[in-house]
Coordinates of C-alpha atoms and ligand atoms in Angstrom, one line a residue:
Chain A
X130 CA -107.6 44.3 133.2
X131 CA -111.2 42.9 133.1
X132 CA -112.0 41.2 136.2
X133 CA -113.4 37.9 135.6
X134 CA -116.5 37.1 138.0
X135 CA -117.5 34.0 139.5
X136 CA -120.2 33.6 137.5
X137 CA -118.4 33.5 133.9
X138 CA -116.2 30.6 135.4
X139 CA -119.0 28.9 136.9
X140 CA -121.8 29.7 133.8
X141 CA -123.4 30.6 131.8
X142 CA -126.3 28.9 132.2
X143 CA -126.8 28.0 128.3
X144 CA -128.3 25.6 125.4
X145 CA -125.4 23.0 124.2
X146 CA -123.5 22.2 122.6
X147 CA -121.4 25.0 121.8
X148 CA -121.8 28.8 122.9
X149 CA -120.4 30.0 119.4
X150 CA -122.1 27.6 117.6
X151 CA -125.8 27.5 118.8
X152 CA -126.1 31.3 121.7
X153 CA -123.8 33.1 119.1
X154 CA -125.8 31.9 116.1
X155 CA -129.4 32.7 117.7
X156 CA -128.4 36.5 118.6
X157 CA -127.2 36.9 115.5
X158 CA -130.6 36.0 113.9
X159 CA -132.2 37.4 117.1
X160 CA -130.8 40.9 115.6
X161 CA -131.9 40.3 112.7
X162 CA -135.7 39.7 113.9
X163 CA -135.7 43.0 115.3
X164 CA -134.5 45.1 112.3
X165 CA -137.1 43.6 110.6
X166 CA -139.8 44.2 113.0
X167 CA -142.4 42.1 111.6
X168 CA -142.8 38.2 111.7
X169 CA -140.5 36.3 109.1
X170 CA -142.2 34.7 106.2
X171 CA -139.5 33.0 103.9
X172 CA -135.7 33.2 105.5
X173 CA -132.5 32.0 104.1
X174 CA -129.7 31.0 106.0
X175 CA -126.2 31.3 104.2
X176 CA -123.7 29.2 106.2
X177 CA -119.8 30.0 105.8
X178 CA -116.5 28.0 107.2
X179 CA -117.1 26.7 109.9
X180 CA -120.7 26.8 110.3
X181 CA -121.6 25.4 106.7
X182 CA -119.4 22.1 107.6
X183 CA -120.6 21.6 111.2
X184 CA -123.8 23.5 111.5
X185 CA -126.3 20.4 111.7
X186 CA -124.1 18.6 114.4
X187 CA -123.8 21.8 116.6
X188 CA -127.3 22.5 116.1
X189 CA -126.5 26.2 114.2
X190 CA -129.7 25.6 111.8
X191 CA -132.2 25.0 115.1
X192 CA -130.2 28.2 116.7
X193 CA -131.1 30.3 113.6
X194 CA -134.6 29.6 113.4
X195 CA -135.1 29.8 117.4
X196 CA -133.7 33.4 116.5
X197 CA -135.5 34.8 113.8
X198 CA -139.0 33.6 116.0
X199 CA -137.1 35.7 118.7
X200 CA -136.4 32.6 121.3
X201 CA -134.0 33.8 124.2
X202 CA -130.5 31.8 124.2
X203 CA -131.5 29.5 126.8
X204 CA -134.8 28.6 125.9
X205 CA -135.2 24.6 126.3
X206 CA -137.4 24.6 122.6
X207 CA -134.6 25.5 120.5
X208 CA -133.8 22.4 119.9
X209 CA -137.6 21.8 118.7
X210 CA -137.0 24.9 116.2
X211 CA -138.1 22.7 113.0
X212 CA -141.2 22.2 114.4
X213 CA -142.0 25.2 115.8
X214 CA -141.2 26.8 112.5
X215 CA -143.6 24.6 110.7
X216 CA -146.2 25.5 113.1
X217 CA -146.0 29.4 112.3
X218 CA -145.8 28.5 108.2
X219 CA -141.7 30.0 108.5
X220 CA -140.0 29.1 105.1
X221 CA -136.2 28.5 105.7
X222 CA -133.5 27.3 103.8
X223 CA -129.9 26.3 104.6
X224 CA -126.8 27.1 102.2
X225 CA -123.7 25.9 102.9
X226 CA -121.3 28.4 100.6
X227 CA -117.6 28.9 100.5
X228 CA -115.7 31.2 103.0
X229 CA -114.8 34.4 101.3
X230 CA -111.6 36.3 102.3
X231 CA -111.6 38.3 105.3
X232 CA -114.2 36.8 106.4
X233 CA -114.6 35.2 110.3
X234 CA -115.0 31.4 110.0
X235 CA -118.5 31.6 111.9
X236 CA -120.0 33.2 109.6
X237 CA -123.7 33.7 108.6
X238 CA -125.9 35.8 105.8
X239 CA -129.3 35.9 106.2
X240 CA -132.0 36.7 103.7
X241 CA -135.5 37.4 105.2
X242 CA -139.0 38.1 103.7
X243 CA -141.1 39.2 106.4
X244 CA -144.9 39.3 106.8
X245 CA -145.4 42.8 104.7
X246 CA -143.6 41.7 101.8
X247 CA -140.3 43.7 103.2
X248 CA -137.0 42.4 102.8
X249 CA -134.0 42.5 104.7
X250 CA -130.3 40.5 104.3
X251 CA -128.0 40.8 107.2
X252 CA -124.5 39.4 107.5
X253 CA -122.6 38.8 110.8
X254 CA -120.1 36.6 112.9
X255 CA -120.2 34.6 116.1
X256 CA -116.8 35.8 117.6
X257 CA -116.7 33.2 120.6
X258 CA -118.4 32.6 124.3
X259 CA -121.4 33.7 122.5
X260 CA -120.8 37.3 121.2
X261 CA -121.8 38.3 117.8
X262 CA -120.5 41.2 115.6
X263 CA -122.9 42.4 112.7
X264 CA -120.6 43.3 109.3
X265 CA -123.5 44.2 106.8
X266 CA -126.9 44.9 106.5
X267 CA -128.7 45.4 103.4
X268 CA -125.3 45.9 101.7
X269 CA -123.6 48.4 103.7
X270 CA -120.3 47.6 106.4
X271 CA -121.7 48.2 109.6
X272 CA -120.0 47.3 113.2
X273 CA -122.0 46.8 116.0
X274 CA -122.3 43.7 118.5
X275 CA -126.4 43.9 120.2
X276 CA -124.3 44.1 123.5
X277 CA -125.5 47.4 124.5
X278 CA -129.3 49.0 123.8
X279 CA -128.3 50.1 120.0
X280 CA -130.2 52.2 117.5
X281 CA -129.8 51.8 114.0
X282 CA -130.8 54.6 111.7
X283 CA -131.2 54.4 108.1
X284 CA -131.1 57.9 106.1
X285 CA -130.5 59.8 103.3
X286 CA -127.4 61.0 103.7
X287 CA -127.6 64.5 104.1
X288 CA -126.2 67.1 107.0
X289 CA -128.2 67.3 110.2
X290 CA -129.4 64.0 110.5
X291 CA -126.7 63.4 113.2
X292 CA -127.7 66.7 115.1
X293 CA -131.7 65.7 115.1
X294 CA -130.6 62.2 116.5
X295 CA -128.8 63.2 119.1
X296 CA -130.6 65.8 120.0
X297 CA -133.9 64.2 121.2
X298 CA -131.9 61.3 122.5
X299 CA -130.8 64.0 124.6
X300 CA -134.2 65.7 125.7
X301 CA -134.7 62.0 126.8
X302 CA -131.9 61.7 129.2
X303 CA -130.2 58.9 127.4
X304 CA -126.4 59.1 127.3
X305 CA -124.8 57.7 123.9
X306 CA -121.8 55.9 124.3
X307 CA -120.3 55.2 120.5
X308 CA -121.6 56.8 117.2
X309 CA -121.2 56.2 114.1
X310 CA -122.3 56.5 110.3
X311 CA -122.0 54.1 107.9
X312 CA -122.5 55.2 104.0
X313 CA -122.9 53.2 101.0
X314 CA -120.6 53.9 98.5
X315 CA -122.8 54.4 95.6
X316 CA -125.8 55.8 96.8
X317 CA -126.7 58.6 99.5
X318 CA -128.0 56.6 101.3
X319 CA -126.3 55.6 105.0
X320 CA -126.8 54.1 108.1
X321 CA -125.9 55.6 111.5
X322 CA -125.7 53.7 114.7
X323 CA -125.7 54.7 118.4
X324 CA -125.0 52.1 121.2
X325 CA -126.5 53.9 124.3
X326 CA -125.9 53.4 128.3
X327 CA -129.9 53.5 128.8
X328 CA -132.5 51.0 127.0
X329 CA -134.5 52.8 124.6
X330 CA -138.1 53.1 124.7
X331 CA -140.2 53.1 121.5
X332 CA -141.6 56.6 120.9
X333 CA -138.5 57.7 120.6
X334 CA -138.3 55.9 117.0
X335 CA -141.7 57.9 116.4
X336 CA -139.7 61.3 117.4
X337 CA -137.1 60.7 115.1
X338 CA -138.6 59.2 112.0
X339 CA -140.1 62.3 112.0
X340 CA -137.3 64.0 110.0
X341 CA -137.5 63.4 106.3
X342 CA -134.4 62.3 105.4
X343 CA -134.6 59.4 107.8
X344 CA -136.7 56.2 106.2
X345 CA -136.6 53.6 108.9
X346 CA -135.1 53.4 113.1
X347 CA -134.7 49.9 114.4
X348 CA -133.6 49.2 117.7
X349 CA -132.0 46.7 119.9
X350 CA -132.8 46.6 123.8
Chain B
X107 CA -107.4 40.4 146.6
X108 CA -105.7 37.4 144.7
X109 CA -104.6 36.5 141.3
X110 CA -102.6 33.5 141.9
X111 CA -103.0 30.1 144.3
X112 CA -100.3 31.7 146.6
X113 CA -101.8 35.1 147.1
X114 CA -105.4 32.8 147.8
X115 CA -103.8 30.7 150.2
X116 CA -102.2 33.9 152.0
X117 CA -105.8 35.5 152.1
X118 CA -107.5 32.4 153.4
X119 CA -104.5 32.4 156.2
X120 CA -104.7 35.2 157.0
X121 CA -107.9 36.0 157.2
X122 CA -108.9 32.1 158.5
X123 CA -111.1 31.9 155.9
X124 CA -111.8 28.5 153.5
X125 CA -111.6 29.2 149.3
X126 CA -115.2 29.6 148.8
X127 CA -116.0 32.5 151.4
X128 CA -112.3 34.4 149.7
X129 CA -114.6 33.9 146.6
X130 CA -117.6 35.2 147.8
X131 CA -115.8 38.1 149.3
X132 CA -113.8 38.6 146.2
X133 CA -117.2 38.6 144.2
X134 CA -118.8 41.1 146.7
X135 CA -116.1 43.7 146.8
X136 CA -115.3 43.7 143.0
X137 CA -118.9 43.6 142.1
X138 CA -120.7 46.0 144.5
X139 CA -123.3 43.2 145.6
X140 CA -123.9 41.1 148.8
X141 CA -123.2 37.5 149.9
X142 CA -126.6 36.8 150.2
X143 CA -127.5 37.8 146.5
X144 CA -123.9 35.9 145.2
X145 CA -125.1 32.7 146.9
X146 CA -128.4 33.3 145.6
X147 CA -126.8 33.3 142.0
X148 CA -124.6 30.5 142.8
X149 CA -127.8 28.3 144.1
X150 CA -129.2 28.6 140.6
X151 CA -126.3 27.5 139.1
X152 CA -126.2 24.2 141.1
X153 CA -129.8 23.5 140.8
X154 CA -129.6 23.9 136.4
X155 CA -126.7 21.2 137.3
X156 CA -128.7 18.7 139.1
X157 CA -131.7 19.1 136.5
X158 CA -128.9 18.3 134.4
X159 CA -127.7 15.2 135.8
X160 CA -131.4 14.4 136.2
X161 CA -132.6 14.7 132.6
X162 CA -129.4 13.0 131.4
X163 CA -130.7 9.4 133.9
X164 CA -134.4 10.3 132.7
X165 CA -134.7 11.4 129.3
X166 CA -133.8 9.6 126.2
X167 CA -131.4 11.9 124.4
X168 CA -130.0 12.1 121.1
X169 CA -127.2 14.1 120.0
X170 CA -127.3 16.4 117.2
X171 CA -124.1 14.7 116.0
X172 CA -125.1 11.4 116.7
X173 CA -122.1 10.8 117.9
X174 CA -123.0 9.6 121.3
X175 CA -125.9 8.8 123.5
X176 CA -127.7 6.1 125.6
X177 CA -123.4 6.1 127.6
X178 CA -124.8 7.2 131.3
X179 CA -127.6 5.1 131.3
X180 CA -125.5 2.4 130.0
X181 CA -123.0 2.6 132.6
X182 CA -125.6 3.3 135.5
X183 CA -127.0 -0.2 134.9
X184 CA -123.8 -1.7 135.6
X185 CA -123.5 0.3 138.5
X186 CA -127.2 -0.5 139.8
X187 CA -126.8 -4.6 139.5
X188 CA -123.6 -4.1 141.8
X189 CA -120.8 -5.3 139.0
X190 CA -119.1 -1.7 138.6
X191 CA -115.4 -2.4 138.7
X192 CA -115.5 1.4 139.9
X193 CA -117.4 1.5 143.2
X194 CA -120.1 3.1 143.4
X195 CA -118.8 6.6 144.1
X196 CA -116.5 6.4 140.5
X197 CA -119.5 4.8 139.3
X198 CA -122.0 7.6 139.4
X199 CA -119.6 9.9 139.1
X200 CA -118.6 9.3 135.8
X201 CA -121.7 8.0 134.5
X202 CA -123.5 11.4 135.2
X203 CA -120.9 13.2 134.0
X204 CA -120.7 11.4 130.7
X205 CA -124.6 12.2 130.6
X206 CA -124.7 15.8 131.6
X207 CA -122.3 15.7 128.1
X208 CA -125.1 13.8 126.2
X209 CA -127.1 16.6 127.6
X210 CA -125.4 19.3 126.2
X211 CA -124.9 17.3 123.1
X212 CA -128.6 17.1 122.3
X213 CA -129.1 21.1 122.9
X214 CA -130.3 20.8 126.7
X215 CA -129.6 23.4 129.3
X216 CA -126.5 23.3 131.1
X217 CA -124.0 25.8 133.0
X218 CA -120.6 25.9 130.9
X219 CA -118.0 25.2 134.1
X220 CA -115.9 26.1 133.1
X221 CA -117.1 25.4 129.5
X222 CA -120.0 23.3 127.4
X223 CA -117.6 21.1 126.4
X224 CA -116.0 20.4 129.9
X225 CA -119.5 21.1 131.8
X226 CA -120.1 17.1 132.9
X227 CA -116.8 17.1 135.5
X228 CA -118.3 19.3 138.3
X229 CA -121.9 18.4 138.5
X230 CA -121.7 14.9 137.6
X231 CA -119.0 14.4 140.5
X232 CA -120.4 16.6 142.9
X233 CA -123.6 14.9 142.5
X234 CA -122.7 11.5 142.9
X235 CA -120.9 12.2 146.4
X236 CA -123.5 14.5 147.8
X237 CA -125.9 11.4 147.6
X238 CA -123.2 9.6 149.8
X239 CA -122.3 12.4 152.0
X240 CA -125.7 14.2 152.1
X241 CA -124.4 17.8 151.9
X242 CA -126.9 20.7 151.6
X243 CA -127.7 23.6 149.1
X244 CA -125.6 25.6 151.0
X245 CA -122.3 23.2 150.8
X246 CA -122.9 22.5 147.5
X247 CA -123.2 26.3 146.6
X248 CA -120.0 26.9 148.8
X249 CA -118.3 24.5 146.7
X250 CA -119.3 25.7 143.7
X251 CA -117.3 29.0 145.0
X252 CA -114.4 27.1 145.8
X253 CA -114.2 25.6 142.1
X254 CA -114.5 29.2 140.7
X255 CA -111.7 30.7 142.7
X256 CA -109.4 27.7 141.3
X257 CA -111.1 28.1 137.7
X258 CA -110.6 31.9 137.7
X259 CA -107.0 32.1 138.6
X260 CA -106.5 29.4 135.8
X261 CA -108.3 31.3 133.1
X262 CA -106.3 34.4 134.5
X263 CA -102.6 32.9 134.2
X264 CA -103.2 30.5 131.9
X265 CA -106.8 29.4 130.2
X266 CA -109.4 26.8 129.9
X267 CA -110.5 27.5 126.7
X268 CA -109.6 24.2 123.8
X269 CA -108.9 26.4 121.3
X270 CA -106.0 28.5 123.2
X271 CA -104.8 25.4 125.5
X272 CA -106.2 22.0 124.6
X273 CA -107.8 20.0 126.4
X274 CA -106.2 19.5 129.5
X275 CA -107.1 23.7 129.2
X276 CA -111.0 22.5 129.7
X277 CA -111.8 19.2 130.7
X278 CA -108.4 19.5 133.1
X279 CA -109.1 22.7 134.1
X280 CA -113.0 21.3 135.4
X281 CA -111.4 18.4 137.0
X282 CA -109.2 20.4 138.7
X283 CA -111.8 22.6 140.0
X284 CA -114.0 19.5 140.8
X285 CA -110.7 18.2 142.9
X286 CA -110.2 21.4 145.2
X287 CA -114.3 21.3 145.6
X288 CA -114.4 17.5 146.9
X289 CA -111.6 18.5 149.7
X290 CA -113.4 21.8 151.2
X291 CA -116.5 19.7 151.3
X292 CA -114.8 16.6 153.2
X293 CA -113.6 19.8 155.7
X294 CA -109.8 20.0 154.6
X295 CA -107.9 23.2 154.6
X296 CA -107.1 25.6 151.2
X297 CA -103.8 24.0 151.2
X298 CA -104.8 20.9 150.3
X299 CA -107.1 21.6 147.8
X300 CA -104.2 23.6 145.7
X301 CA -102.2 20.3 146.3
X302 CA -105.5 18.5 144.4
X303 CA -106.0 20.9 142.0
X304 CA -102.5 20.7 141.1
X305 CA -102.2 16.7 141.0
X306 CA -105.2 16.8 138.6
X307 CA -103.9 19.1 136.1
X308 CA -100.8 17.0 135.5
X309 CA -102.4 14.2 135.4
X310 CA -103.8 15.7 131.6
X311 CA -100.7 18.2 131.0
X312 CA -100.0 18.1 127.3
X313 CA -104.0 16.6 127.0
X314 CA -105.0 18.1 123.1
X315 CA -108.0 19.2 121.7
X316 CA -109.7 16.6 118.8
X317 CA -112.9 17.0 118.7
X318 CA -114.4 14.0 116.1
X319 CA -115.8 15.9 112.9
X320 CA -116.0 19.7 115.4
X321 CA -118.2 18.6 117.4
X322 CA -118.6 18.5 120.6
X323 CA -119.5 14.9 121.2
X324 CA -116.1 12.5 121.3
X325 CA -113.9 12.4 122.6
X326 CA -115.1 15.0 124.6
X327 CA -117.6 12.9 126.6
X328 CA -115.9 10.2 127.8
X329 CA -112.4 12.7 129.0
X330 CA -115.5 14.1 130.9
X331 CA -116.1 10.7 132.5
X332 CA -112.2 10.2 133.2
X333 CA -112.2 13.7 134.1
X334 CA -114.5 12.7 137.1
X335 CA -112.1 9.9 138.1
X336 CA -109.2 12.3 137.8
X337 CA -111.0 14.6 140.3
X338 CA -112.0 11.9 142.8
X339 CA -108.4 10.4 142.8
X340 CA -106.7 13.4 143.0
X341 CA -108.5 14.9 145.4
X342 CA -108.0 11.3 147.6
X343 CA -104.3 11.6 147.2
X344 CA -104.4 15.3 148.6
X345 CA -106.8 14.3 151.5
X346 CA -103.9 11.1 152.3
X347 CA -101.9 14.0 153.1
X348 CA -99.7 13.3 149.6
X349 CA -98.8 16.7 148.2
X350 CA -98.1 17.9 144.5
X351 CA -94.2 18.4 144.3
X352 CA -95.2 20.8 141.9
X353 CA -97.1 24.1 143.9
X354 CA -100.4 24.4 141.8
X355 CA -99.2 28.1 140.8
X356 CA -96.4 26.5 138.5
X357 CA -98.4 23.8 137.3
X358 CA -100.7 26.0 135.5
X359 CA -98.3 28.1 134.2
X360 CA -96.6 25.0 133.1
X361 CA -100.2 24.1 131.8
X362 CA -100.6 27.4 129.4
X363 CA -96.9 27.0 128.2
X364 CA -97.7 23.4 126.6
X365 CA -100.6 25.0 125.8
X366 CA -99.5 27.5 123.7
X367 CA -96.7 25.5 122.3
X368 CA -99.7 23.2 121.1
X369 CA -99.4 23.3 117.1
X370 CA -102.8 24.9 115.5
X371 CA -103.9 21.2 114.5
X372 CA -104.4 20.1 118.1
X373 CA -106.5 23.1 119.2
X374 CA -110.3 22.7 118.0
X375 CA -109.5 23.0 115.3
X376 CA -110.3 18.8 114.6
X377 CA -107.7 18.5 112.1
X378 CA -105.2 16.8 114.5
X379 CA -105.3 14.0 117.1
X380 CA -108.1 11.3 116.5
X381 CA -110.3 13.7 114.5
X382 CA -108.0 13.5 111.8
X383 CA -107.5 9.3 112.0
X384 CA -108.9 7.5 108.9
X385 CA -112.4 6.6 111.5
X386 CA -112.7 9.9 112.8
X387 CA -112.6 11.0 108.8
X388 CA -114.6 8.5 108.3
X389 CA -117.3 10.2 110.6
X390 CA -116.6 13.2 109.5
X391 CA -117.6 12.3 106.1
X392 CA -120.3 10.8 107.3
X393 CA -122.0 13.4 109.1
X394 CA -121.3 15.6 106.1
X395 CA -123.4 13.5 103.7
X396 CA -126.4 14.0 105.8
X397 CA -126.4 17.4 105.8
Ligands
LIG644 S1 -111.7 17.6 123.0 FE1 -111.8 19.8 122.7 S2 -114.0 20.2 122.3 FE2 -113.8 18.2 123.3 S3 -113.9 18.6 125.5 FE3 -111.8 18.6 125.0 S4 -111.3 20.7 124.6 FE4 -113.5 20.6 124.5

């Protein structure tokens, strides 16, 4: 059994009014800041179940936009989001849509144009007490939750991607604790992602870009 | 070390111990860390409450709901020209309890305790007796430990989240936690904070969750503010030397049984209790044309 500390009974220290709501909704976006890598230009928010019906009363919208300008869950100017995002010329826009089936009811997609002209749409779900689960990114199922320093690989899918991966994570002392690829049905093209024991540091997306079947590394510290 | 009240009242006997150093030690040996860096922790914890209570008496708030706002200052006038049918210890009490809510409501910073939605209970009432009693950091932090241990064994054997148990599962569970806290600081033994602990949670057994339109707002603030009152009075019975029949063990598992036996509708869900009356539809509605 997981032993419960003093501190999740007496905390966390957070943002109101609701963790799943307003922390939960942030990270998700906050994930989806750093995939992108660059500053957001234009972003649209699509808001299923229970966040399209409550998502100006809990404050999801302000949560979002805190989190795609990278604002940590507790930062006191979430709640001035709006403005801050008129300030740095962000485009948003809020859709409420209809809850599809299978689908968590705190759910949200988001559609981002960032600074370069590069586009990325992300999907994921605020599970409760704050954690987040990411289901899809540009199109293809993923599973991962930001918990733990992740790396998130996007390839051609063709053998000894894997084996390069792992094997300079390796030569950097970093210990991977779950792998796993993710291919799109149609296409070669796949994802694979490694939640690791260690935080990563950056040139090791340099290292492994350097294969050719890989297009793009993101990570998530 | 202990996973129910029995077990923590054993330890504490045993060892001659109050709740909040079991807690501490609990924390250290499960953990790895030292007392010094817990009750560091727990310090911070206490001082984001007071800024809490503070910002709810200072600032002007409005909730993203607009739902509520405007209650503690309301109430703290009343309490300030001396006509507070309360006294001034229920006064304050509930008034910054009801604010650290409007606080939370309006996307402040607050410490869930155990959750956002029950997080006005223990600072508010903590608050408005350490400016009577004129406790320290270090009793306050102490009895911020205390509340854990009684929060903890809850959440373990039963829980304190709405959605699983209702409401008496959060805003009971933080009044019950506030109750046990009040009667270490006034100096009295584990035993009788169990017995307060215990008295509080019955007073809300069967209490469901109805949030008006989801939200966090009503009726969630003003069970904070009775919430308060249930921990004061509870707590006072327990200090008279009145015990629970009921050993506070058996209370929350009879807690977590009505809990689960809660239909769906009554669980966060808002589609039960006064969320789902013609007003709270009304609202509802309301708030759904705005957006
Ligand atoms: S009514 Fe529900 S949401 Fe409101 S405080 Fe109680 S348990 Fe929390």
């Amino acid at each position: 059994m997981k032993r419960i500390s003093a501190f999740q009974v007496m905390g966390p220290v957070m943002i109101g009014p609701s963790s799943s709501h307003t922390a939960g909704a942030l990270r998700i976006a906050q994930i989806a800041a750093h995939i992108l890598k660059e500053p957001a230009d234009e972003v649209i928010f699509y808001l299923y179940g229970s966040f399209a019906e409550t998502y100006q009363g809990h404050g999801t919208d302000r949560a979002l936009l805190a989190g795609m300008m990278g604002y940590p869950t507790d930062h006191p100017d979430i709640r001035n989001a709006y403005d801050i995002a008129r300030e740095q010329q962000l485009k948003y826009q809020f859709i409420p849509a209809t809850l599809k089936e299978g689908m968590h009811p705190n759910t949200v997609s988001i559609e981002v144009v960032g600074s370069s002209g590069k586009k990325l749409s992300l999907t994921g779900a605020s599970i409760g007490g704050g954690e987040v689960i990411v289901n899809v990114i540009n199109g293809i199922d993923v599973a991962f939750t930001g918990e733990y320093p992740t790396l998130i690989v996007q390839q051609q899918d063709r053998p000894g991607v894997a084996a390069h991966i792992t094997s300079i994570l390796a030569s950097a002392g970093v210990n991977i604790g779950t792998i796993r690829m993710y291919r799109e049905s149609r296409s070669n093209r796949a994802f694979t992602i490694l939640e690791t024991d260690e935080k990563l540091s950056s040139d090791l997306v340099d290292r492994i870009l350097e294969n050719k079947n890989i297009y793009d590394v993101f990570m998530i510290n | 070390m202990f996973g129910n009240g029995q077990e923590l009242l054993a330890f504490c006997q045993k060892e001659n111990i109050s709740i909040s150093d079991a807690m501490i030690r609990r924390e250290c040996d499960l953990f790895e860390t030292t007392a010094d860096e817990v009750q560091q922790c727990m310090l911070r914890q206490w001082q984001v409450m007071e800024s809490s209570v503070e910002d709810a008496l200072s600032k002007n708030l409005t909730s993203m709901g607009g739902l509520i706002g405007g209650e503690a200052k309301k109430l703290m006038k009343r309490q300030k020209e001396g006509t507070s049918v309360c006294g001034d210890i229920t006064a304050k009490a509930v008034a910054y309890s009801m604010g650290v809510l409007e606080v939370n409501a309006s996307m402040g910073v607050i410490v869930a305790a155990p959750t956002a939605g029950s997080s006005g209970i223990l600072p508010g009432t903590l608050k408005a007796l350490q400016e009577k009693y004129h406790w320290n950091d270090s009793q306050m932090t102490d009895a911020l430990f205390c509340a854990s241990a009684i929060g903890l064994i809850i959440s373990e054997k039963a829980t304190v989240a709405g959605a699983e148990g209702g409401c008496q599962a959060e805003t009971g569970s933080a009044a019950a936690m506030t109750a046990a806290a009040i009667c270490e600081l006034m100096g009295a033994t584990p035993e009788i904070s169990l017995h307060a602990a215990a008295i509080c949670l019955k007073n809300v057994m069967g209490q469901v969750c109805d949030p008006i339109a989801g939200l966090v707002e009503a009726p969630c603030q003003k069970r904070n503010g009775i919430g308060a009152a249930n921990a004061l009075i509870s707590a006072e019975m327990a200090l008279a030397g009145i015990p629970s029949l009921i050993p506070f063990d058996e209370v929350v598992e009879a807690m977590g049984h009505v809990g689960r036996s809660l239909p769906e509708s009554l669980r966060e869900t808002a589609l039960g209790g006064v969320a789902a009356t013609p007003t709270g539809c009304a609202y509802k509605d309301k708030l759904r044309q705005k957006i």
